[in-house]
Tab-separated table of C-alpha atoms in Angstrom:
chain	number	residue	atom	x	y	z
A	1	UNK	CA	0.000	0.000	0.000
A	2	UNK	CA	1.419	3.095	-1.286
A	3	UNK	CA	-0.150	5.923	1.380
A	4	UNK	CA	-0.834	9.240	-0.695
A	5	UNK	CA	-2.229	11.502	1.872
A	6	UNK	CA	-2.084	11.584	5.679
A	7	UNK	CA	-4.734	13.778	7.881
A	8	UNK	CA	-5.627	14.076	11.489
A	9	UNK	CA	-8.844	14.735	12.747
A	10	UNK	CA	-10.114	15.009	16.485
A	11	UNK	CA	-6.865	15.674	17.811
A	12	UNK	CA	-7.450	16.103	21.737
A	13	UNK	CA	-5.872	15.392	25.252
A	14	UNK	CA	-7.309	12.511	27.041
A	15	UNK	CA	-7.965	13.429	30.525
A	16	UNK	CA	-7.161	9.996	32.244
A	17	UNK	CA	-3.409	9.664	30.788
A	18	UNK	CA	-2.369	12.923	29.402
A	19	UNK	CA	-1.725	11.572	26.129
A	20	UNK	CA	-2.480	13.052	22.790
A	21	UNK	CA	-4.953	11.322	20.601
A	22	UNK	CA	-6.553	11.983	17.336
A	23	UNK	CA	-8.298	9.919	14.196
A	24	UNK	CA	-5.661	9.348	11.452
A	25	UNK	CA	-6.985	9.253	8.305
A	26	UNK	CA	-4.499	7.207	5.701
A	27	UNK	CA	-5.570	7.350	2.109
A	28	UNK	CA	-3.455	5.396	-0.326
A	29	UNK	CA	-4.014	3.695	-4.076
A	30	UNK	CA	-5.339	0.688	-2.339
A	31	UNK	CA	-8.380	2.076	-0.132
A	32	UNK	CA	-8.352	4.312	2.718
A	33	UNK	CA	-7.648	3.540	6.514
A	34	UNK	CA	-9.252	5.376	9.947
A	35	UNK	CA	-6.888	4.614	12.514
A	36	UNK	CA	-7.351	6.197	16.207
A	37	UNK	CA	-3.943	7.290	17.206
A	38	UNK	CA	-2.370	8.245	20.846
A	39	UNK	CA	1.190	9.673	21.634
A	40	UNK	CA	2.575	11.028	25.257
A	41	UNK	CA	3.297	14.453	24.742
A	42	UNK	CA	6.938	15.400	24.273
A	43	UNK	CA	9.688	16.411	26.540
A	44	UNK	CA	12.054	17.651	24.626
A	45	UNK	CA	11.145	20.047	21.872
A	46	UNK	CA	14.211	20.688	19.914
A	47	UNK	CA	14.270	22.862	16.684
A	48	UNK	CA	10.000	21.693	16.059
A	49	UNK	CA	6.961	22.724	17.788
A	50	UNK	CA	4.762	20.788	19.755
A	51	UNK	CA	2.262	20.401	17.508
A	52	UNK	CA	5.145	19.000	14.748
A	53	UNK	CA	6.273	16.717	17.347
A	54	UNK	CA	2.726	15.751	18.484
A	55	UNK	CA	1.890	15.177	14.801
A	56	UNK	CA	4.372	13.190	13.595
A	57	UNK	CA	4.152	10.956	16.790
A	58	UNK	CA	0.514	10.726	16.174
A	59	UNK	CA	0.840	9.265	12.386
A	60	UNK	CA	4.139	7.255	13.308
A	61	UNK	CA	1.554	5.202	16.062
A	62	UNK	CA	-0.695	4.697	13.118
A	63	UNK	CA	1.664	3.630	10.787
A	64	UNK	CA	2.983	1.330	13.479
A	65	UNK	CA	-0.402	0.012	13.813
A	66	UNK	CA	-1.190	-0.496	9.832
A	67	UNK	CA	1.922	-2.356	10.092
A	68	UNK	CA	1.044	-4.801	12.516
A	69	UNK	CA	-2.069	-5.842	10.512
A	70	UNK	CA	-1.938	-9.591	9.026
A	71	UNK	CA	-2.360	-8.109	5.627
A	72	UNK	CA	0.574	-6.085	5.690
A	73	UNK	CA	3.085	-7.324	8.289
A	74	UNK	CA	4.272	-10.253	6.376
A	75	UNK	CA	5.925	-8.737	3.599
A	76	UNK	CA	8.826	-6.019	4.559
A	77	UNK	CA	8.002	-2.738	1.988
A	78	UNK	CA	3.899	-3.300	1.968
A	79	UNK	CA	3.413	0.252	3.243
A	80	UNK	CA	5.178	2.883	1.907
A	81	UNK	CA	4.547	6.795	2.710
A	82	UNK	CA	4.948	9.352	-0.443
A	83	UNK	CA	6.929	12.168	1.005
A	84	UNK	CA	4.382	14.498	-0.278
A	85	UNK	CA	2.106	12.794	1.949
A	86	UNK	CA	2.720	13.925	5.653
A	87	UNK	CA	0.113	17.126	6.944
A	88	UNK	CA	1.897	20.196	6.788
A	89	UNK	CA	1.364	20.476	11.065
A	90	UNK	CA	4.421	17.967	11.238
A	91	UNK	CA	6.634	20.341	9.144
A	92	UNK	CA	6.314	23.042	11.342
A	93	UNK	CA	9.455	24.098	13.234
């Protein structure tokens, strides 16, 4: 699956751990995928906001999840991100 386009919708703060969350919408030339996505919120900044970090963290737990799925976690390059792809929040710095 070649993703194409990466948004994030519902991005929020859970009140019981702290931890970001949001719906992460993957849409690729095979289909699209809703994913619901959490990441701890960061530390350490560096030369990127918050959001950026928060962002990329978000889509990297979705990707991790798409690649755990039985469909694609047998075979090494089945998901592949265009770098045109990524929302423009996690280019931020």
């Amino acid at each position: 699956m070649k993703i194409e386009r990466i948004s994030l919708e519902n991005i929020a703060v859970s009140p019981h751990s702290g931890a970001h969350v949001a719906t992460v919408l993957l849409q690729g030339n095979k289909g699209s995928l809703s994913l619901r996505a959490s990441a701890m919120p960061p530390t350490v900044l560096g030369d990127l906001t918050e959001a950026a970090i928060v962002t990329r963290a978000l889509v990297q737990d979705a990707l991790r999840q798409v690649r755990r799925m039985p469909e694609f976690r047998n075979t090494p390059q089945a998901v592949i991100v265009a770098e045109n792809a990524w929302p423009r929040s996690a280019e931020q710095a």
